[in-house]
């Protein structure tokens, strides 16, 4: 991209517009200009430029810089994909840990209960946390308890 451009917008402004647009922000921009002062180069980099080649143009240098810009872009894309994958794995790990916490809490609670109705209620509450509708029937030597999400129920034996 040239620094001097027709139409009122210079290369720095055009580069900034590209980098501020989500659809074009990852396109590498190499400035090619007769402006060779350090402040010109710095302004190009500050506007989002990836590299700067001064005129007179040396074709081999430009080819090398294009190859580097494309290789860097490929690496950035690969790193972004790895970051997305890592975020997904972290989210799944957190979800698994949360699920394990619910199960551990359930086990801790039912050990404290002294009657079948409390155990049935805790079981149904825990199932609800996993968005599961269910029914529970518990029996001991003193009787049985049948419950579902709506409350008491009659279950066939």
GROMACS .gro file of N, CA and C in nm:
model
  471
    1UNK      N    1   0.085  -0.116   0.000
    1UNK     CA    2   0.000   0.000   0.000
    1UNK      C    3   0.090   0.123   0.000
    2UNK      N    4   0.055   0.219  -0.079
    2UNK     CA    5   0.130   0.343  -0.082
    2UNK      C    6   0.087   0.437   0.030
    3UNK      N    7   0.178   0.526   0.068
    3UNK     CA    8   0.145   0.627   0.169
    3UNK      C    9   0.058   0.734   0.104
    4UNK      N   10   0.100   0.778  -0.015
    4UNK     CA   11   0.024   0.880  -0.090
    4UNK      C   12  -0.077   0.809  -0.178
    5UNK      N   13  -0.204   0.845  -0.163
    5UNK     CA   14  -0.310   0.781  -0.242
    5UNK      C   15  -0.406   0.889  -0.292
    6UNK      N   16  -0.464   0.869  -0.411
    6UNK     CA   17  -0.562   0.966  -0.461
    6UNK      C   18  -0.695   0.951  -0.386
    7UNK      N   19  -0.773   1.056  -0.386
    7UNK     CA   20  -0.908   1.046  -0.332
    7UNK      C   21  -0.925   1.096  -0.191
    8UNK      N   22  -0.824   1.159  -0.133
    8UNK     CA   23  -0.840   1.220  -0.002
    8UNK      C   24  -0.796   1.134   0.116
    9UNK      N   25  -0.785   1.004   0.100
    9UNK     CA   26  -0.742   0.918   0.210
    9UNK      C   27  -0.598   0.876   0.184
   10UNK      N   28  -0.513   0.889   0.286
   10UNK     CA   29  -0.376   0.843   0.266
   10UNK      C   30  -0.364   0.696   0.307
   11UNK      N   31  -0.248   0.637   0.283
   11UNK     CA   32  -0.226   0.496   0.312
   11UNK      C   33  -0.240   0.462   0.459
   12UNK      N   34  -0.198   0.555   0.546
   12UNK     CA   35  -0.210   0.530   0.690
   12UNK      C   36  -0.357   0.517   0.730
   13UNK      N   37  -0.440   0.608   0.678
   13UNK     CA   38  -0.583   0.605   0.709
   13UNK      C   39  -0.649   0.479   0.650
   14UNK      N   40  -0.609   0.443   0.528
   14UNK     CA   41  -0.666   0.323   0.464
   14UNK      C   42  -0.628   0.198   0.543
   15UNK      N   43  -0.503   0.193   0.588
   15UNK     CA   44  -0.457   0.078   0.666
   15UNK      C   45  -0.533   0.070   0.797
   16UNK      N   46  -0.551   0.181   0.865
   16UNK     CA   47  -0.624   0.183   0.992
   16UNK      C   48  -0.768   0.136   0.970
   17UNK      N   49  -0.829   0.180   0.857
   17UNK     CA   50  -0.965   0.138   0.827
   17UNK      C   51  -0.971  -0.014   0.806
   18UNK      N   52  -0.872  -0.070   0.737
   18UNK     CA   53  -0.867  -0.216   0.718
   18UNK      C   54  -0.853  -0.288   0.851
   19UNK      N   55  -0.765  -0.238   0.935
   19UNK     CA   56  -0.737  -0.306   1.063
   19UNK      C   57  -0.851  -0.289   1.163
   20UNK      N   58  -0.932  -0.184   1.147
   20UNK     CA   59  -1.045  -0.163   1.237
   20UNK      C   60  -1.170  -0.243   1.194
   21UNK      N   61  -1.167  -0.297   1.073
   21UNK     CA   62  -1.279  -0.375   1.021
   21UNK      C   63  -1.255  -0.523   1.050
   22UNK      N   64  -1.347  -0.586   1.120
   22UNK     CA   65  -1.333  -0.727   1.159
   22UNK      C   66  -1.312  -0.817   1.037
   23UNK      N   67  -1.376  -0.786   0.926
   23UNK     CA   68  -1.366  -0.869   0.806
   23UNK      C   69  -1.229  -0.860   0.738
   24UNK      N   70  -1.157  -0.750   0.759
   24UNK     CA   71  -1.029  -0.730   0.689
   24UNK      C   72  -0.910  -0.712   0.783
   25UNK      N   73  -0.933  -0.719   0.913
   25UNK     CA   74  -0.826  -0.686   1.008
   25UNK      C   75  -0.706  -0.779   1.002
   26UNK      N   76  -0.724  -0.900   0.949
   26UNK     CA   77  -0.613  -0.994   0.945
   26UNK      C   78  -0.537  -0.996   0.813
   27UNK      N   79  -0.574  -0.908   0.722
   27UNK     CA   80  -0.503  -0.899   0.595
   27UNK      C   81  -0.370  -0.827   0.618
   28UNK      N   82  -0.258  -0.890   0.581
   28UNK     CA   83  -0.128  -0.822   0.599
   28UNK      C   84  -0.118  -0.700   0.508
   29UNK      N   85  -0.062  -0.594   0.561
   29UNK     CA   86  -0.043  -0.470   0.484
   29UNK      C   87   0.105  -0.436   0.483
   30UNK      N   88   0.161  -0.425   0.362
   30UNK     CA   89   0.301  -0.384   0.345
   30UNK      C   90   0.298  -0.249   0.274
   31UNK      N   91   0.358  -0.150   0.336
   31UNK     CA   92   0.367  -0.018   0.275
   31UNK      C   93   0.484  -0.015   0.178
   32UNK      N   94   0.463   0.051   0.063
   32UNK     CA   95   0.569   0.075  -0.035
   32UNK      C   96   0.565   0.224  -0.063
   33UNK      N   97   0.676   0.292  -0.027
   33UNK     CA   98   0.672   0.438  -0.038
   33UNK      C   99   0.811   0.497  -0.057
   34UNK      N  100   0.813   0.614  -0.117
   34UNK     CA  101   0.937   0.690  -0.130
   34UNK      C  102   0.969   0.761   0.002
   35UNK      N  103   0.871   0.768   0.092
   35UNK     CA  104   0.895   0.826   0.223
   35UNK      C  105   0.982   0.728   0.301
   36UNK      N  106   1.101   0.770   0.337
   36UNK     CA  107   1.193   0.674   0.399
   36UNK      C  108   1.241   0.716   0.538
   37UNK      N  109   1.183   0.822   0.591
   37UNK     CA  110   1.222   0.866   0.724
   37UNK      C  111   1.168   0.768   0.830
   38UNK      N  112   1.235   0.764   0.943
   38UNK     CA  113   1.194   0.676   1.053
   38UNK      C  114   1.052   0.707   1.096
   39UNK      N  115   1.017   0.834   1.104
   39UNK     CA  116   0.881   0.869   1.149
   39UNK      C  117   0.774   0.820   1.050
   40UNK      N  118   0.810   0.815   0.919
   40UNK     CA  119   0.716   0.762   0.820
   40UNK      C  120   0.692   0.613   0.845
   41UNK      N  121   0.800   0.539   0.870
   41UNK     CA  122   0.789   0.396   0.897
   41UNK      C  123   0.708   0.372   1.026
   42UNK      N  124   0.741   0.449   1.129
   42UNK     CA  125   0.670   0.432   1.257
   42UNK      C  126   0.521   0.462   1.241
   43UNK      N  127   0.489   0.564   1.165
   43UNK     CA  128   0.349   0.597   1.141
   43UNK      C  129   0.277   0.481   1.070
   44UNK      N  130   0.348   0.416   0.978
   44UNK     CA  131   0.290   0.301   0.907
   44UNK      C  132   0.263   0.186   1.005
   45UNK      N  133   0.359   0.159   1.091
   45UNK     CA  134   0.341   0.052   1.189
   45UNK      C  135   0.230   0.086   1.289
   46UNK      N  136   0.224   0.212   1.331
   46UNK     CA  137   0.120   0.256   1.425
   46UNK      C  138  -0.019   0.246   1.364
   47UNK      N  139  -0.027   0.260   1.232
   47UNK     CA  140  -0.158   0.251   1.166
   47UNK      C  141  -0.199   0.106   1.143
   48UNK      N  142  -0.110   0.012   1.179
   48UNK     CA  143  -0.142  -0.130   1.166
   48UNK      C  144  -0.066  -0.203   1.058
   49UNK      N  145   0.024  -0.132   0.991
   49UNK     CA  146   0.103  -0.195   0.884
   49UNK      C  147   0.193  -0.305   0.937
   50UNK      N  148   0.212  -0.407   0.855
   50UNK     CA  149   0.295  -0.521   0.894
   50UNK      C  150   0.442  -0.502   0.855
   51UNK      N  151   0.465  -0.426   0.749
   51UNK     CA  152   0.603  -0.404   0.704
   51UNK      C  153   0.609  -0.278   0.620
   52UNK      N  154   0.731  -0.240   0.583
   52UNK     CA  155   0.752  -0.116   0.509
   52UNK      C  156   0.870  -0.136   0.416
   53UNK      N  157   0.851  -0.104   0.289
   53UNK     CA  158   0.958  -0.112   0.188
   53UNK      C  159   0.973   0.026   0.127
   54UNK      N  160   1.097   0.076   0.127
   54UNK     CA  161   1.123   0.208   0.070
   54UNK      C  162   1.156   0.196  -0.078
   55UNK      N  163   1.115   0.299  -0.153
   55UNK     CA  164   1.152   0.308  -0.295
   55UNK      C  165   1.292   0.368  -0.303
   56UNK      N  166   1.371   0.335  -0.399
   56UNK     CA  167   1.338   0.250  -0.513
   56UNK      C  168   1.323   0.105  -0.468
   57UNK      N  169   1.225   0.041  -0.527
   57UNK     CA  170   1.185  -0.093  -0.490
   57UNK      C  171   1.286  -0.198  -0.538
   58UNK      N  172   1.320  -0.289  -0.447
   58UNK     CA  173   1.402  -0.405  -0.482
   58UNK      C  174   1.308  -0.525  -0.479
   59UNK      N  175   1.282  -0.582  -0.596
   59UNK     CA  176   1.181  -0.686  -0.611
   59UNK      C  177   1.208  -0.805  -0.519
   60UNK      N  178   1.331  -0.848  -0.508
   60UNK     CA  179   1.364  -0.963  -0.422
   60UNK      C  180   1.330  -0.933  -0.275
   61UNK      N  181   1.355  -0.811  -0.231
   61UNK     CA  182   1.323  -0.772  -0.094
   61UNK      C  183   1.171  -0.777  -0.073
   62UNK      N  184   1.096  -0.725  -0.171
   62UNK     CA  185   0.950  -0.725  -0.160
   62UNK      C  186   0.897  -0.869  -0.157
   63UNK      N  187   0.949  -0.956  -0.243
   63UNK     CA  188   0.906  -1.096  -0.242
   63UNK      C  189   0.932  -1.160  -0.106
   64UNK      N  190   1.048  -1.133  -0.050
   64UNK     CA  191   1.084  -1.188   0.081
   64UNK      C  192   0.988  -1.138   0.190
   65UNK      N  193   0.960  -1.009   0.187
   65UNK     CA  194   0.872  -0.950   0.288
   65UNK      C  195   0.728  -1.001   0.273
   66UNK      N  196   0.684  -1.023   0.149
   66UNK     CA  197   0.551  -1.081   0.127
   66UNK      C  198   0.545  -1.223   0.182
   67UNK      N  199   0.649  -1.301   0.154
   67UNK     CA  200   0.654  -1.439   0.206
   67UNK      C  201   0.652  -1.440   0.358
   68UNK      N  202   0.726  -1.349   0.421
   68UNK     CA  203   0.727  -1.340   0.568
   68UNK      C  204   0.589  -1.300   0.621
   69UNK      N  205   0.527  -1.202   0.557
   69UNK     CA  206   0.395  -1.157   0.602
   69UNK      C  207   0.292  -1.271   0.592
   70UNK      N  208   0.298  -1.348   0.484
   70UNK     CA  209   0.205  -1.459   0.468
   70UNK      C  210   0.233  -1.569   0.569
   71UNK      N  211   0.362  -1.598   0.595
   71UNK     CA  212   0.397  -1.699   0.696
   71UNK      C  213   0.353  -1.655   0.835
   72UNK      N  214   0.372  -1.528   0.867
   72UNK     CA  215   0.328  -1.476   0.996
   72UNK      C  216   0.176  -1.483   1.009
   73UNK      N  217   0.104  -1.452   0.900
   73UNK     CA  218  -0.041  -1.460   0.902
   73UNK      C  219  -0.087  -1.603   0.925
   74UNK      N  220  -0.021  -1.698   0.861
   74UNK     CA  221  -0.055  -1.839   0.878
   74UNK      C  222  -0.034  -1.880   1.024
   75UNK      N  223   0.078  -1.837   1.083
   75UNK     CA  224   0.106  -1.869   1.224
   75UNK      C  225   0.002  -1.806   1.316
   76UNK      N  226  -0.038  -1.682   1.289
   76UNK     CA  227  -0.141  -1.616   1.370
   76UNK      C  228  -0.273  -1.692   1.362
   77UNK      N  229  -0.308  -1.736   1.241
   77UNK     CA  230  -0.432  -1.813   1.224
   77UNK      C  231  -0.425  -1.944   1.300
   78UNK      N  232  -0.310  -2.013   1.293
   78UNK     CA  233  -0.295  -2.139   1.365
   78UNK      C  234  -0.301  -2.117   1.516
   79UNK      N  235  -0.238  -2.010   1.565
   79UNK     CA  236  -0.243  -1.979   1.707
   79UNK      C  237  -0.385  -1.944   1.752
   80UNK      N  238  -0.456  -1.870   1.668
   80UNK     CA  239  -0.595  -1.834   1.701
   80UNK      C  240  -0.681  -1.960   1.710
   81UNK      N  241  -0.659  -2.054   1.618
   81UNK     CA  242  -0.736  -2.179   1.622
   81UNK      C  243  -0.700  -2.259   1.747
   82UNK      N  244  -0.573  -2.265   1.782
   82UNK     CA  245  -0.531  -2.335   1.904
   82UNK      C  246  -0.591  -2.269   2.028
   83UNK      N  247  -0.598  -2.137   2.026
   83UNK     CA  248  -0.659  -2.065   2.140
   83UNK      C  249  -0.807  -2.097   2.150
   84UNK      N  250  -0.877  -2.105   2.035
   84UNK     CA  251  -1.019  -2.142   2.037
   84UNK      C  252  -1.036  -2.284   2.091
   85UNK      N  253  -0.950  -2.375   2.048
   85UNK     CA  254  -0.958  -2.513   2.096
   85UNK      C  255  -0.929  -2.520   2.246
   86UNK      N  256  -0.829  -2.446   2.291
   86UNK     CA  257  -0.796  -2.446   2.434
   86UNK      C  258  -0.911  -2.389   2.516
   87UNK      N  259  -0.975  -2.285   2.467
   87UNK     CA  260  -1.089  -2.228   2.538
   87UNK      C  261  -1.204  -2.328   2.546
   88UNK      N  262  -1.225  -2.404   2.438
   88UNK     CA  263  -1.330  -2.506   2.438
   88UNK      C  264  -1.298  -2.614   2.540
   89UNK      N  265  -1.174  -2.661   2.542
   89UNK     CA  266  -1.133  -2.765   2.638
   89UNK      C  267  -1.148  -2.713   2.781
   90UNK      N  268  -1.108  -2.589   2.804
   90UNK     CA  269  -1.122  -2.531   2.938
   90UNK      C  270  -1.269  -2.523   2.979
   91UNK      N  271  -1.354  -2.483   2.887
   91UNK     CA  272  -1.497  -2.474   2.917
   91UNK      C  273  -1.554  -2.612   2.949
   92UNK      N  274  -1.516  -2.712   2.870
   92UNK     CA  275  -1.564  -2.848   2.896
   92UNK      C  276  -1.510  -2.901   3.029
   93UNK      N  277  -1.387  -2.866   3.062
   93UNK     CA  278  -1.330  -2.908   3.190
   93UNK      C  279  -1.404  -2.843   3.306
   94UNK      N  280  -1.434  -2.715   3.292
   94UNK     CA  281  -1.509  -2.646   3.398
   94UNK      C  282  -1.648  -2.706   3.412
   95UNK      N  283  -1.709  -2.739   3.299
   95UNK     CA  284  -1.842  -2.799   3.305
   95UNK      C  285  -1.834  -2.936   3.374
   96UNK      N  286  -1.732  -3.014   3.339
   96UNK     CA  287  -1.714  -3.145   3.403
   96UNK      C  288  -1.689  -3.131   3.552
   97UNK      N  289  -1.610  -3.032   3.590
   97UNK     CA  290  -1.584  -3.008   3.732
   97UNK      C  291  -1.712  -2.967   3.804
   98UNK      N  292  -1.791  -2.884   3.739
   98UNK     CA  293  -1.918  -2.841   3.800
   98UNK      C  294  -2.011  -2.961   3.818
   99UNK      N  295  -2.018  -3.045   3.714
   99UNK     CA  296  -2.101  -3.165   3.725
   99UNK      C  297  -2.054  -3.255   3.837
  100UNK      N  298  -1.922  -3.273   3.849
  100UNK     CA  299  -1.867  -3.355   3.956
  100UNK      C  300  -1.900  -3.295   4.092
  101UNK      N  301  -1.898  -3.162   4.100
  101UNK     CA  302  -1.934  -3.095   4.224
  101UNK      C  303  -2.078  -3.120   4.263
  102UNK      N  304  -2.167  -3.121   4.164
  102UNK     CA  305  -2.309  -3.148   4.191
  102UNK      C  306  -2.324  -3.290   4.245
  103UNK      N  307  -2.254  -3.385   4.184
  103UNK     CA  308  -2.264  -3.525   4.228
  103UNK      C  309  -2.207  -3.541   4.369
  104UNK      N  310  -2.093  -3.478   4.396
  104UNK     CA  311  -2.034  -3.487   4.531
  104UNK      C  312  -2.125  -3.424   4.635
  105UNK      N  313  -2.185  -3.311   4.599
  105UNK     CA  314  -2.278  -3.246   4.691
  105UNK      C  315  -2.399  -3.336   4.717
  106UNK      N  316  -2.450  -3.402   4.613
  106UNK     CA  317  -2.561  -3.494   4.628
  106UNK      C  318  -2.525  -3.606   4.725
  107UNK      N  319  -2.409  -3.665   4.706
  107UNK     CA  320  -2.369  -3.776   4.792
  107UNK      C  321  -2.354  -3.730   4.937
  108UNK      N  322  -2.297  -3.612   4.955
  108UNK     CA  323  -2.282  -3.558   5.089
  108UNK      C  324  -2.417  -3.534   5.155
  109UNK      N  325  -2.511  -3.480   5.079
  109UNK     CA  326  -2.645  -3.451   5.133
  109UNK      C  327  -2.720  -3.577   5.172
  110UNK      N  328  -2.720  -3.678   5.086
  110UNK     CA  329  -2.802  -3.796   5.118
  110UNK      C  330  -2.746  -3.872   5.238
  111UNK      N  331  -2.616  -3.857   5.264
  111UNK     CA  332  -2.560  -3.922   5.383
  111UNK      C  333  -2.610  -3.858   5.511
  112UNK      N  334  -2.651  -3.732   5.504
  112UNK     CA  335  -2.701  -3.661   5.622
  112UNK      C  336  -2.851  -3.685   5.645
  113UNK      N  337  -2.922  -3.729   5.541
  113UNK     CA  338  -3.067  -3.748   5.553
  113UNK      C  339  -3.099  -3.871   5.639
  114UNK      N  340  -3.212  -3.859   5.706
  114UNK     CA  341  -3.252  -3.968   5.796
  114UNK      C  342  -3.377  -4.040   5.749
  115UNK      N  343  -3.442  -3.988   5.645
  115UNK     CA  344  -3.562  -4.058   5.599
  115UNK      C  345  -3.567  -4.063   5.446
  116UNK      N  346  -3.648  -4.154   5.395
  116UNK     CA  347  -3.657  -4.177   5.251
  116UNK      C  348  -3.711  -4.057   5.175
  117UNK      N  349  -3.804  -3.983   5.232
  117UNK     CA  350  -3.862  -3.867   5.164
  117UNK      C  351  -3.755  -3.760   5.137
  118UNK      N  352  -3.666  -3.736   5.233
  118UNK     CA  353  -3.558  -3.638   5.214
  118UNK      C  354  -3.461  -3.685   5.105
  119UNK      N  355  -3.429  -3.813   5.105
  119UNK     CA  356  -3.337  -3.867   5.003
  119UNK      C  357  -3.402  -3.856   4.865
  120UNK      N  358  -3.531  -3.887   4.854
  120UNK     CA  359  -3.601  -3.877   4.726
  120UNK      C  360  -3.603  -3.732   4.677
  121UNK      N  361  -3.631  -3.638   4.767
  121UNK     CA  362  -3.635  -3.496   4.729
  121UNK      C  363  -3.498  -3.449   4.681
  122UNK      N  364  -3.393  -3.487   4.751
  122UNK     CA  365  -3.258  -3.449   4.712
  122UNK      C  366  -3.221  -3.510   4.577
  123UNK      N  367  -3.259  -3.635   4.556
  123UNK     CA  368  -3.231  -3.701   4.429
  123UNK      C  369  -3.300  -3.629   4.314
  124UNK      N  370  -3.426  -3.595   4.330
  124UNK     CA  371  -3.499  -3.525   4.224
  124UNK      C  372  -3.443  -3.385   4.200
  125UNK      N  373  -3.405  -3.315   4.306
  125UNK     CA  374  -3.342  -3.183   4.293
  125UNK      C  375  -3.213  -3.193   4.213
  126UNK      N  376  -3.134  -3.296   4.241
  126UNK     CA  377  -3.007  -3.315   4.170
  126UNK      C  378  -3.032  -3.348   4.023
  127UNK      N  379  -3.129  -3.433   3.996
  127UNK     CA  380  -3.163  -3.464   3.857
  127UNK      C  381  -3.204  -3.338   3.782
  128UNK      N  382  -3.280  -3.252   3.850
  128UNK     CA  383  -3.325  -3.127   3.788
  128UNK      C  384  -3.206  -3.038   3.750
  129UNK      N  385  -3.099  -3.040   3.830
  129UNK     CA  386  -2.979  -2.962   3.798
  129UNK      C  387  -2.917  -3.006   3.666
  130UNK      N  388  -2.936  -3.132   3.632
  130UNK     CA  389  -2.885  -3.185   3.505
  130UNK      C  390  -2.994  -3.182   3.396
  131UNK      N  391  -3.104  -3.113   3.427
  131UNK     CA  392  -3.217  -3.099   3.336
  131UNK      C  393  -3.275  -3.236   3.299
  132UNK      N  394  -3.285  -3.322   3.399
  132UNK     CA  395  -3.342  -3.455   3.383
  132UNK      C  396  -3.469  -3.464   3.464
  133UNK      N  397  -3.577  -3.507   3.400
  133UNK     CA  398  -3.701  -3.534   3.471
  133UNK      C  399  -3.700  -3.683   3.504
  134UNK      N  400  -3.739  -3.716   3.623
  134UNK     CA  401  -3.735  -3.856   3.660
  134UNK      C  402  -3.830  -3.888   3.773
  135UNK      N  403  -3.828  -4.013   3.811
  135UNK     CA  404  -3.907  -4.061   3.924
  135UNK      C  405  -3.815  -4.146   4.010
  136UNK      N  406  -3.841  -4.145   4.139
  136UNK     CA  407  -3.758  -4.218   4.234
  136UNK      C  408  -3.850  -4.303   4.322
  137UNK      N  409  -3.810  -4.426   4.341
  137UNK     CA  410  -3.879  -4.510   4.439
  137UNK      C  411  -3.772  -4.567   4.531
  138UNK      N  412  -3.788  -4.540   4.660
  138UNK     CA  413  -3.694  -4.589   4.760
  138UNK      C  414  -3.767  -4.681   4.856
  139UNK      N  415  -3.702  -4.788   4.895
  139UNK     CA  416  -3.765  -4.884   4.986
  139UNK      C  417  -3.667  -4.918   5.098
  140UNK      N  418  -3.722  -4.941   5.213
  140UNK     CA  419  -3.646  -4.998   5.324
  140UNK      C  420  -3.741  -5.087   5.403
  141UNK      N  421  -3.695  -5.141   5.513
  141UNK     CA  422  -3.777  -5.232   5.590
  141UNK      C  423  -3.900  -5.166   5.651
  142UNK      N  424  -3.907  -5.035   5.650
  142UNK     CA  425  -4.019  -4.964   5.712
  142UNK      C  426  -4.120  -4.912   5.610
  143UNK      N  427  -4.092  -4.928   5.482
  143UNK     CA  428  -4.187  -4.881   5.382
  143UNK      C  429  -4.117  -4.838   5.255
  144UNK      N  430  -4.189  -4.760   5.174
  144UNK     CA  431  -4.130  -4.708   5.052
  144UNK      C  432  -4.183  -4.568   5.024
  145UNK      N  433  -4.109  -4.497   4.937
  145UNK     CA  434  -4.146  -4.361   4.897
  145UNK      C  435  -4.132  -4.354   4.746
  146UNK      N  436  -4.234  -4.304   4.680
  146UNK     CA  437  -4.231  -4.284   4.534
  146UNK      C  438  -4.255  -4.136   4.505
  147UNK      N  439  -4.165  -4.076   4.432
  147UNK     CA  440  -4.174  -3.933   4.399
  147UNK      C  441  -4.132  -3.912   4.254
  148UNK      N  442  -4.192  -3.808   4.193
  148UNK     CA  443  -4.143  -3.759   4.065
  148UNK      C  444  -4.135  -3.608   4.073
  149UNK      N  445  -4.109  -3.544   3.963
  149UNK     CA  446  -4.089  -3.398   3.963
  149UNK      C  447  -4.210  -3.323   4.017
  150UNK      N  448  -4.329  -3.380   4.003
  150UNK     CA  449  -4.451  -3.314   4.049
  150UNK      C  450  -4.484  -3.345   4.195
  151UNK      N  451  -4.414  -3.439   4.255
  151UNK     CA  452  -4.443  -3.474   4.393
  151UNK      C  453  -4.463  -3.624   4.409
  152UNK      N  454  -4.555  -3.661   4.499
  152UNK     CA  455  -4.580  -3.802   4.525
  152UNK      C  456  -4.639  -3.868   4.402
  153UNK      N  457  -4.606  -3.993   4.380
  153UNK     CA  458  -4.659  -4.066   4.268
  153UNK      C  459  -4.676  -4.213   4.305
  154UNK      N  460  -4.752  -4.280   4.226
  154UNK     CA  461  -4.772  -4.422   4.249
  154UNK      C  462  -4.698  -4.496   4.139
  155UNK      N  463  -4.608  -4.584   4.178
  155UNK     CA  464  -4.531  -4.657   4.079
  155UNK      C  465  -4.569  -4.804   4.089
  156UNK      N  466  -4.582  -4.873   3.977
  156UNK     CA  467  -4.613  -5.016   3.981
  156UNK      C  468  -4.496  -5.094   4.038
  157UNK      N  469  -4.527  -5.207   4.106
  157UNK     CA  470  -4.421  -5.288   4.168
  157UNK      C  471  -4.384  -5.401   4.077
   0.00000   0.00000   0.00000
